[in-house]
Every structure is written in C-alpha cells, then in structure tokens.
C-alpha cells in the first residue's frame, strides 16, 4: 500500500477546544501578540515544541505502574540502564531530570574559562551551559548547509576541515568535541554516519573525547538508513549502536527520542569522569539510581526507547513532515528544504519581503497562523536572536517560524488543517504587517516580550 498510516490506534483522547477567528483575535490582543503568553487550552494545534509533548503508549502507561520508588538500588533504574546500554554501549549511564542537567554536570567538570568546545551546532541550552562556565562554544556547520534552500541529504554534518583546523590551532583549549544529532538548526537536519565517524576519528587523532548530544538519535538513524549509500539494509538499532560506538559519551534529553514527558541522561566511558559526574549529580539531581526522576519515569523511558527505534514509527514520523513540506512547496510557500526530522520551518523572510527584519516578519507570520487557524508555532529569527548583550539590535541570519511536531500526537487530518491554515495566510501575505516590541526583558526576550503592529 502507498498510504503510510499512523502506526497506532488512539486509546485515550484529549479534546481540542475549538475557537473562532474573533476569539483568537481577542486572545492575541490580551497576550500582547506573544504566543508564549497564550494558555494552551486556547491553542488548536500546538507546534511550539516537540519536547516532552509526546503521547505515551499503553505499554509506557503500564510500565509506570511497575515503577519502584526506592531511594537506592531501584530495579526501575536497572531496566532503564539496560535499555540505554542496549542502544548506546557506554560503561556509565547517569540519569538526570532533563538534557540540560546532563550538560550542566558535564561542563561543570570539563568546561571553564579559556576552554573551547566545537560542535556541528550546539543546541541553545548546551551553548548556555558551556558559556556559563566561562568556556566558548563553537559551531562548525558547513557553509553549504546554511542555505535554507540547499537540498542536501545531510545538512547536519560537521565541517571536518574546520574541525581539524580548530584542533590544530586551539587544541590545547578543547576539552571535548561534540556533535548534535539530529542538528536542531533547520528543524532536525541529520548527520551522516560517515561524517559522525570522521569527526570522531579527528577527535581521536587529537586525543579529545567525542561526545554526542543524542536527543534525536532515532530520527538521525532513520535518515542514515534511507539516505546514506550502503545503509538501507541495516536495522535501526544496529545503526544506532554504530553511531554511539565511536563516542566516549553522550548527553540526552529523553523528552525527545525516548518518548518521555521528562527525563535525560549523561553517559560516559571514562571511569574517573563518571565518578566525578555522580558526585555532582548527588549535589544537584539526586542519588545515581534515580537522578532527578521518579522510578516510574525511568520505566516509561526504558519502554519508550524500545518503541522509538521501531521502523513503522520512524517511517510515519519522518513522512508526516515530508508530506506537509511537499504540499507547502507545491503551493509556493517558502520553507527550509529538505524538511528535517522533527519540524517544518517556514521562511518568513522569503514570504514577507515587505516586512524588514527589525519589524519581525517571523513574529508577524506566527501571529497570523494563530489568528487564522489556532496554530501555535515559534519565531526563530530577530525576535529570538536579534538583541545583543549591549542592548543594540541586529537582524538574525534567517527569519523562520518553526512548527515542531510532538511525537504520536497529531494525525493526518491535523496535518491537512495545518497546511490549509498556512496556505490561507500565504495567500493574504501582502496584507501582513510588521511588528514592534513595546516592552522586553534584558535577556531571552522572546519568552516575555510584548508586541504591537506597526502602521507603516
Ligand atoms: C532539548 C535539547 C536539549 C536540552 O534538553 P532539555 O531536556 O530540554 O533540557 C539539548 N540538546 C538538544 C539538541 C535538544 O533538542
């Protein structure tokens, strides 16, 4: 059959409260046009993030009941540890309450003033945790991957030549080499297995540990299987083990590819580093057999890890976003291509050339999508990145609206509704107005800034 169906039946449902266009206009006004300020009950399709928003399976809900809440030595930890090690063969697995806690522990140990941590692209919490120790975070994405319209199969690859240059020139400052899979920039662009192995080999040549931020490892493995020569016949768990076998450690947000609503871990091979990490863990998260999580959470993650590598799931997952992308491209809507693993990005700069960057075309588009169809996405552009520490403002490189897909939550008719909403806004794009910020905090302004439309 050609039709790819959602490979699950729905057992528990959560009603969506329908709203009218007029209600949404009033809701937007009350929220001062900041979508973070809108209560989720007023959102029809919530694509603000894919993080922690997955629907758990019947087996995961059943596993919660098995959760053993013993402070030390819980069998739930043993099941969690075994599930992680079955895919990622590291010697030490240290649970944390989310990915950023794993990052904070790791960089409190190996970061520090003067240090330099290269990556294909650091996720913002990773960058934040590196910089908080006084170290520098360096992104080494190949130039070709920065073009939103370049249809390359592995736009999350590391720029290997620049990695080698960095290690040659500044190697004494580098405590580890990192790689984020999939790369969050552009909505989950994958790195090839060949590139991951080559980056690891360069790190090894300079005696640097290679650490993978593995948040979307299963989606990345699916792209390797379907796009990389010689990988088509391999099973997903086999590819996953191949990816992690070349690393000395990993950080993980289990709110992504472990079907968790909360959770994360730090995994390491180095015994001394792991011992130091567990000492930090006890200070900040909890005892090493639960790390900031309840025993039942560990059970849900163990079960989730066995489900996330299922090929029927991954085929549906990746196809769902491709389908949305194909329909938008056919309608002339500019998007980041190819579509990544966990999100579709609309290119607001290309869609709204009449709105200059400092009038926030991405924000205007995100607001219009909410007003048109109750869809909540997220501006990733000058609102998010434009304010500099000295208070000045500069246009971001790209003006995007990210539509991130929660796992197993929405169906094809939700996708069709989303497509219809986007096309309706696209057809009246010339009438969309720019915006200005009427009030903003000093940092991370996108979460709480207040906006108004400009009349010019
Ligand atoms: C979400 C995410 C993190 C941080 O994880 P949290 O669980 O949100 O703390 C780190 N890296 C990447 C690539 C992510 O997507």
Coordinates of C-alpha atoms and ligand atoms in Angstrom, one line a residue:
X1 CA 0.0 0.0 0.0
X2 CA 1.2 3.5 -0.8
X3 CA -0.6 5.3 2.1
X4 CA 1.5 5.5 5.2
X5 CA -0.8 5.4 8.2
X6 CA -0.3 6.4 11.8
X7 CA 1.0 3.0 13.2
X8 CA -1.1 3.2 16.3
X9 CA -4.7 3.3 17.4
X10 CA -5.8 6.0 19.8
X11 CA -6.9 4.8 23.2
X12 CA -7.2 7.9 25.3
X13 CA -8.2 11.3 23.8
X14 CA -7.8 14.9 24.9
X15 CA -10.4 17.2 23.4
X16 CA -9.3 20.2 21.5
X17 CA -11.4 23.3 22.4
X18 CA -12.4 24.9 19.2
X19 CA -12.1 28.7 19.0
X20 CA -13.4 31.2 16.4
X21 CA -11.3 33.7 14.5
X22 CA -12.8 36.5 16.5
X23 CA -12.0 34.8 19.8
X24 CA -8.4 34.3 18.7
X25 CA -8.1 37.9 17.7
X26 CA -9.0 38.9 21.2
X27 CA -6.8 36.3 22.8
X28 CA -3.8 37.6 20.8
X29 CA -4.5 41.1 21.9
X30 CA -4.6 40.0 25.5
X31 CA -1.3 38.2 25.1
X32 CA 0.3 41.3 23.5
X33 CA 1.0 39.1 20.5
X34 CA 3.4 36.8 22.3
X35 CA 2.4 33.2 21.6
X36 CA 4.2 32.0 24.8
X37 CA 1.6 34.0 26.8
X38 CA -1.4 32.1 25.3
X39 CA -2.9 29.4 27.5
X40 CA -2.6 26.0 25.8
X41 CA -6.4 25.5 26.1
X42 CA -6.7 28.3 23.6
X43 CA -4.5 26.6 21.0
X44 CA -5.9 24.1 18.4
X45 CA -2.7 22.7 17.2
X46 CA 0.3 23.3 19.4
X47 CA 3.6 23.1 17.5
X48 CA 5.6 25.2 19.9
X49 CA 8.0 22.3 20.6
X50 CA 8.4 18.6 20.2
X51 CA 10.0 18.4 23.7
X52 CA 8.2 16.5 26.4
X53 CA 5.0 16.7 24.4
X54 CA 4.9 13.1 23.2
X55 CA 1.9 10.8 23.6
X56 CA 2.9 7.8 25.7
X57 CA 2.0 4.3 24.6
X58 CA -0.3 1.8 26.5
X59 CA 2.9 -0.1 27.4
X60 CA 4.5 3.0 28.8
X61 CA 1.5 3.8 30.9
X62 CA 1.5 0.2 32.1
X63 CA 5.3 0.5 32.9
X64 CA 4.5 3.4 35.2
X65 CA 2.8 1.0 37.5
X66 CA 5.9 -1.0 37.8
X67 CA 7.9 2.0 38.9
X68 CA 9.9 1.2 42.1
X69 CA 10.4 4.3 44.1
X70 CA 13.2 3.1 46.3
X71 CA 15.8 5.7 47.0
X72 CA 18.7 3.4 46.2
X73 CA 19.0 0.3 44.0
X74 CA 15.6 0.5 42.3
X75 CA 15.0 -2.2 39.7
X76 CA 13.5 0.6 37.6
X77 CA 16.9 2.0 37.3
X78 CA 18.3 -1.4 36.2
X79 CA 15.7 -1.6 33.4
X80 CA 16.4 2.0 32.3
X81 CA 20.2 1.4 32.3
X82 CA 19.8 -1.8 30.4
X83 CA 17.5 -0.1 27.8
X84 CA 20.1 2.7 27.3
X85 CA 23.0 0.3 27.1
X86 CA 21.2 -1.9 24.5
X87 CA 21.4 1.0 22.1
X88 CA 24.3 3.1 23.4
X89 CA 27.0 0.9 24.7
X90 CA 28.6 3.2 27.3
X91 CA 30.1 2.0 30.6
X92 CA 28.3 4.5 32.8
X93 CA 24.7 5.7 32.5
X94 CA 23.7 8.6 34.8
X95 CA 20.0 9.6 34.8
X96 CA 19.1 13.3 35.0
X97 CA 15.8 15.2 35.1
X98 CA 16.4 16.6 31.6
X99 CA 19.1 17.1 29.0
X100 CA 20.3 20.4 30.3
X101 CA 21.1 18.9 33.7
X102 CA 23.4 16.4 31.9
X103 CA 25.0 19.3 30.1
X104 CA 25.4 21.3 33.3
X105 CA 27.1 18.4 35.1
X106 CA 29.4 17.6 32.1
X107 CA 30.6 21.1 31.6
X108 CA 31.0 21.9 35.3
X109 CA 33.7 19.2 35.1
X110 CA 35.4 19.7 31.7
X111 CA 34.4 23.4 30.9
X112 CA 35.9 26.5 32.4
X113 CA 37.4 29.9 31.4
X114 CA 39.6 29.7 28.2
X115 CA 38.1 26.3 27.1
X116 CA 36.7 25.9 23.6
X117 CA 34.0 23.3 22.7
X118 CA 33.5 22.7 18.9
X119 CA 30.3 21.1 17.6
X120 CA 28.4 20.9 14.3
X121 CA 25.9 23.2 16.1
X122 CA 25.3 23.5 19.8
X123 CA 21.7 23.5 21.0
X124 CA 21.0 26.7 23.0
X125 CA 21.0 25.0 26.4
X126 CA 24.3 23.3 25.5
X127 CA 25.8 26.6 24.5
X128 CA 24.4 28.2 27.6
X129 CA 25.9 25.6 29.9
X130 CA 29.3 25.8 28.2
X131 CA 29.3 29.6 28.3
X132 CA 28.1 29.6 32.0
X133 CA 31.5 28.0 32.9
X134 CA 33.4 30.7 31.0
X135 CA 34.2 28.5 28.1
X136 CA 33.4 29.2 24.4
X137 CA 31.0 27.2 22.2
X138 CA 31.9 27.0 18.5
X139 CA 29.6 25.9 15.7
X140 CA 31.2 24.3 12.7
X141 CA 28.3 23.8 10.2
X142 CA 29.5 23.6 6.6
X143 CA 28.7 26.8 4.6
X144 CA 26.5 24.9 2.1
X145 CA 24.2 23.7 5.0
X146 CA 23.4 27.3 5.9
X147 CA 21.4 27.9 2.7
X148 CA 17.7 27.3 3.6
X149 CA 17.0 26.1 0.0
X150 CA 20.0 23.8 -0.5
X151 CA 18.6 20.3 -0.9
X152 CA 21.4 18.3 0.7
X153 CA 20.8 14.9 2.4
X154 CA 22.9 15.6 5.5
X155 CA 22.7 19.3 6.4
X156 CA 23.6 18.5 10.0
X157 CA 27.1 17.3 9.1
X158 CA 30.2 18.7 10.9
X159 CA 32.6 20.8 8.8
X160 CA 35.5 18.4 9.1
X161 CA 38.2 20.6 7.7
X162 CA 37.3 23.4 10.1
X163 CA 37.2 20.9 13.0
X164 CA 40.7 19.7 12.2
X165 CA 41.9 23.4 11.8
X166 CA 40.4 24.2 15.2
X167 CA 42.1 21.3 16.9
X168 CA 45.4 22.1 15.2
X169 CA 45.3 25.7 16.2
X170 CA 43.5 25.7 19.5
X171 CA 43.6 22.0 20.6
X172 CA 45.1 22.8 24.0
X173 CA 41.9 24.7 24.8
X174 CA 39.5 21.9 23.7
X175 CA 38.2 19.5 26.4
X176 CA 36.0 17.5 24.0
X177 CA 34.5 17.5 20.5
X178 CA 30.7 17.5 20.4
X179 CA 28.2 16.5 17.8
X180 CA 24.4 17.1 17.9
X181 CA 22.2 14.6 16.1
X182 CA 20.0 15.5 14.5
X183 CA 21.1 19.1 14.3
X184 CA 18.3 21.2 15.7
X185 CA 19.1 24.1 13.2
X186 CA 16.7 23.8 10.4
X187 CA 14.4 21.5 12.2
X188 CA 16.4 18.4 12.7
X189 CA 18.9 18.0 9.8
X190 CA 20.8 14.8 10.1
X191 CA 24.5 14.0 10.1
X192 CA 25.7 11.0 8.0
X193 CA 27.2 8.0 9.7
X194 CA 30.4 8.6 7.6
X195 CA 30.6 12.2 8.9
X196 CA 30.0 11.2 12.5
X197 CA 32.7 8.6 12.2
X198 CA 35.1 11.0 10.5
X199 CA 34.5 13.7 13.2
X200 CA 35.2 11.0 15.9
X201 CA 38.4 10.0 14.1
X202 CA 39.6 13.6 14.1
X203 CA 38.8 13.9 17.8
X204 CA 40.7 10.7 18.5
X205 CA 43.7 11.8 16.5
X206 CA 44.0 14.8 18.8
X207 CA 43.2 12.7 21.9
X208 CA 39.9 14.5 22.6
X209 CA 36.8 12.7 23.9
X210 CA 34.0 12.7 21.3
X211 CA 30.6 13.4 23.0
X212 CA 27.3 13.1 21.1
X213 CA 24.2 15.2 22.0
X214 CA 21.9 12.3 21.0
X215 CA 18.5 13.9 21.5
X216 CA 17.1 12.8 18.2
X217 CA 19.3 9.7 17.6
X218 CA 16.5 7.6 16.2
X219 CA 15.4 10.2 13.6
X220 CA 19.0 10.6 12.6
X221 CA 19.4 6.8 12.3
X222 CA 16.3 6.7 10.0
X223 CA 17.8 9.4 7.7
X224 CA 21.1 7.4 7.6
X225 CA 19.2 4.2 6.7
X226 CA 17.1 5.9 3.9
X227 CA 19.7 8.4 2.5
X228 CA 23.2 7.0 3.0
X229 CA 24.6 4.6 0.5
X230 CA 25.2 1.1 1.9
X231 CA 22.9 1.6 4.9
X232 CA 19.5 0.6 3.5
X233 CA 19.5 -3.0 4.7
X234 CA 20.6 -2.3 8.3
X235 CA 18.3 -2.4 11.3
X236 CA 17.8 0.9 13.1
X237 CA 19.2 -0.4 16.5
X238 CA 22.3 -1.6 14.6
X239 CA 22.9 1.9 13.0
X240 CA 22.3 3.5 16.5
X241 CA 24.9 1.3 18.1
X242 CA 27.3 2.1 15.2
X243 CA 26.8 5.8 15.8
X244 CA 27.5 5.6 19.5
X245 CA 30.3 3.1 19.4
X246 CA 32.7 5.8 18.2
X247 CA 31.9 8.2 21.1
X248 CA 33.3 8.5 24.6
X249 CA 30.0 9.8 26.0
X250 CA 26.6 11.4 25.3
X251 CA 24.1 13.8 26.7
X252 CA 20.5 13.2 26.2
X253 CA 17.1 14.8 26.6
X254 CA 14.6 11.9 27.0
X255 CA 11.9 14.4 26.2
X256 CA 12.8 13.9 22.5
X257 CA 13.7 10.4 21.2
X258 CA 12.7 8.4 24.2
X259 CA 9.0 9.3 24.2
X260 CA 9.4 10.8 27.7
X261 CA 7.4 13.7 29.1
X262 CA 10.5 14.4 31.3
X263 CA 14.0 12.9 31.7
X264 CA 17.5 12.8 30.4
X265 CA 20.9 11.2 31.0
X266 CA 24.6 11.6 30.8
X267 CA 26.6 8.5 29.6
X268 CA 30.4 8.2 29.8
X269 CA 33.1 5.6 29.3
X270 CA 35.7 7.3 31.4
X271 CA 35.6 5.9 35.0
X272 CA 37.1 8.9 36.7
X273 CA 34.9 11.4 34.9
X274 CA 31.8 9.3 35.6
X275 CA 32.7 9.2 39.3
X276 CA 33.1 13.0 39.4
X277 CA 29.8 13.3 37.5
X278 CA 28.0 11.1 40.0
X279 CA 29.4 13.3 42.8
X280 CA 27.9 16.4 41.1
X281 CA 24.7 14.5 40.4
X282 CA 24.2 13.8 44.1
X283 CA 24.6 17.5 44.8
X284 CA 22.2 18.8 42.1
X285 CA 19.9 16.0 40.9
X286 CA 19.8 13.1 43.3
X287 CA 21.2 9.6 44.0
X288 CA 22.7 7.9 40.9
X289 CA 20.0 5.3 40.6
X290 CA 17.2 7.9 40.0
X291 CA 19.0 11.2 39.2
X292 CA 16.0 13.8 39.5
X293 CA 13.5 11.3 38.2
X294 CA 10.8 9.1 39.8
X295 CA 11.2 5.3 39.3
X296 CA 8.1 5.3 37.2
X297 CA 9.7 7.9 34.8
X298 CA 12.7 5.6 34.4
X299 CA 10.3 2.7 33.5
X300 CA 8.5 4.9 30.9
X301 CA 11.8 5.8 29.3
X302 CA 13.0 2.2 29.2
X303 CA 9.9 1.2 27.4
X304 CA 10.0 4.4 25.2
X305 CA 13.5 3.5 24.0
X306 CA 12.3 0.2 22.6
X307 CA 9.4 1.9 20.7
X308 CA 11.4 4.8 19.3
X309 CA 13.6 2.6 17.1
X310 CA 10.5 0.9 15.5
X311 CA 10.7 1.4 11.7
X312 CA 7.0 1.7 11.2
X313 CA 7.0 4.6 13.7
X314 CA 10.0 6.3 12.2
X315 CA 8.7 5.9 8.6
X316 CA 5.4 7.6 9.7
X317 CA 7.2 10.2 11.8
X318 CA 9.6 11.4 9.0
X319 CA 6.9 11.0 6.3
X320 CA 4.4 13.2 8.2
X321 CA 6.7 16.2 8.0
X322 CA 7.8 15.4 4.4
X323 CA 4.1 15.4 3.4
X324 CA 3.5 18.8 4.9
X325 CA 6.6 20.1 3.2
X326 CA 5.7 18.7 -0.2
X327 CA 2.2 20.3 0.0
X328 CA 3.6 23.7 1.1
X329 CA 6.2 23.7 -1.7
X330 CA 3.5 22.8 -4.3
X331 CA 1.5 25.8 -3.0
X332 CA 4.6 28.1 -3.4
X333 CA 5.1 28.5 0.3
X334 CA 8.9 29.0 1.1
X335 CA 10.2 26.6 3.6
X336 CA 13.6 25.3 4.7
X337 CA 14.5 22.4 2.5
X338 CA 14.7 19.5 2.9
X339 CA 12.3 19.1 5.7
X340 CA 14.1 17.9 8.9
X341 CA 13.1 15.2 11.3
X342 CA 11.0 17.0 14.0
X343 CA 9.9 20.3 12.5
X344 CA 8.8 22.2 9.4
X345 CA 10.3 25.7 9.1
X346 CA 8.6 28.5 7.2
X347 CA 10.9 31.1 5.7
X348 CA 9.3 34.3 6.7
X349 CA 12.0 36.4 5.0
X350 CA 11.1 35.0 1.6
X351 CA 7.4 35.0 2.3
X352 CA 7.2 38.6 3.6
X353 CA 9.8 40.6 1.8
X354 CA 7.8 43.8 2.5
X355 CA 8.5 43.5 6.3
X356 CA 12.1 44.4 7.2
X357 CA 13.9 42.2 9.8
X358 CA 13.6 44.7 12.6
X359 CA 9.8 44.7 12.0
X360 CA 9.9 40.9 12.8
X361 CA 8.4 39.1 9.8
X362 CA 8.7 35.8 11.7
X363 CA 6.6 37.1 14.6
X364 CA 4.1 38.6 12.2
X365 CA 3.7 35.2 10.4
X366 CA 3.5 33.2 13.7
X367 CA 0.8 35.6 14.9
X368 CA -1.1 35.3 11.6
X369 CA -1.0 31.5 11.8
X370 CA -2.6 31.6 15.3
X371 CA -5.2 34.0 14.3
X372 CA -6.1 32.2 11.1
X373 CA -6.2 28.6 12.4
X374 CA -5.3 28.5 16.1
X375 CA -1.9 27.0 15.2
X376 CA 1.0 27.9 17.6
X377 CA 4.5 27.9 16.2
X378 CA 7.6 29.7 17.3
X379 CA 9.5 32.6 15.7
X380 CA 13.2 31.7 15.3
X381 CA 14.7 35.0 13.9
X382 CA 15.3 38.5 15.0
X383 CA 13.0 38.4 18.0
X384 CA 14.9 35.4 19.4
X385 CA 18.4 36.3 18.4
X386 CA 18.4 40.0 17.4
X387 CA 19.1 41.6 20.8
X388 CA 22.8 41.9 21.6
X389 CA 24.1 42.0 25.2
X390 CA 24.8 45.7 24.9
X391 CA 21.1 46.3 24.2
X392 CA 21.6 47.0 20.4
X393 CA 19.6 45.2 17.8
X394 CA 20.8 43.4 14.7
X395 CA 18.9 41.3 12.1
X396 CA 19.3 37.5 12.6
X397 CA 20.7 35.4 9.7
X398 CA 17.3 33.9 9.0
X399 CA 13.7 34.8 9.7
X400 CA 11.9 31.5 10.4
X401 CA 8.8 30.1 12.0
X402 CA 9.3 26.7 13.4
X403 CA 6.4 24.2 13.5
X404 CA 7.7 21.4 15.8
X405 CA 5.8 18.2 15.8
X406 CA 5.1 16.4 19.1
X407 CA 5.5 12.6 18.7
X408 CA 2.4 10.5 18.1
X409 CA 0.1 13.4 19.0
X410 CA -1.4 14.7 15.7
X411 CA -2.9 12.8 12.8
X412 CA -3.0 13.4 9.1
X413 CA -6.2 15.5 9.3
X414 CA -4.4 17.8 11.7
X415 CA -1.6 18.0 9.1
X416 CA -4.1 18.9 6.4
X417 CA -5.7 21.5 8.6
X418 CA -2.2 22.9 9.3
X419 CA -1.4 23.0 5.6
X420 CA -4.8 24.8 4.9
X421 CA -4.0 27.4 7.6
X422 CA -0.5 28.1 6.2
X423 CA -1.7 28.4 2.6
X424 CA -4.6 30.7 3.7
X425 CA -2.1 33.0 5.4
X426 CA 0.3 32.8 2.4
X427 CA -2.5 33.9 0.1
X428 CA -3.0 37.1 2.1
X429 CA 0.7 37.6 2.9
X430 CA 0.9 41.0 1.3
X431 CA -1.6 42.3 3.9
X432 CA 0.5 41.1 6.9
X433 CA 2.0 44.0 8.9
X434 CA 5.3 44.3 10.7
X435 CA 5.5 44.5 14.4
X436 CA 7.4 46.4 17.1
X437 CA 8.3 45.4 20.7
X438 CA 6.6 47.6 23.3
X439 CA 8.3 46.0 26.3
X440 CA 11.1 43.5 26.7
X441 CA 13.3 42.0 29.3
X442 CA 17.1 42.2 29.1
X443 CA 17.7 38.6 28.1
X444 CA 15.7 35.8 26.3
X445 CA 13.2 38.4 25.3
X446 CA 11.2 36.1 23.0
X447 CA 9.5 34.4 26.1
X448 CA 8.0 37.5 27.6
X449 CA 8.3 40.5 25.2
X450 CA 5.1 42.4 24.3
X451 CA 4.4 43.4 20.7
X452 CA 2.2 45.7 18.7
X453 CA 1.6 46.1 15.0
X454 CA 3.2 49.0 13.2
X455 CA 1.1 51.0 10.8
X456 CA 3.7 52.0 8.3
Ligands
LIG1 C1 16.1 19.7 24.0 C2 17.5 19.6 23.7 C3 18.5 19.7 24.7 C4 18.2 20.1 26.2 O1 17.3 19.1 26.7 P1 16.2 19.5 27.8 O2 15.6 18.2 28.2 O3 15.2 20.5 27.2 O4 16.9 20.1 29.0 C5 19.8 19.6 24.3 N1 20.2 19.4 23.1 C6 19.2 19.3 22.1 C7 19.7 19.0 20.7 C8 17.9 19.4 22.4 O5 17.0 19.3 21.4

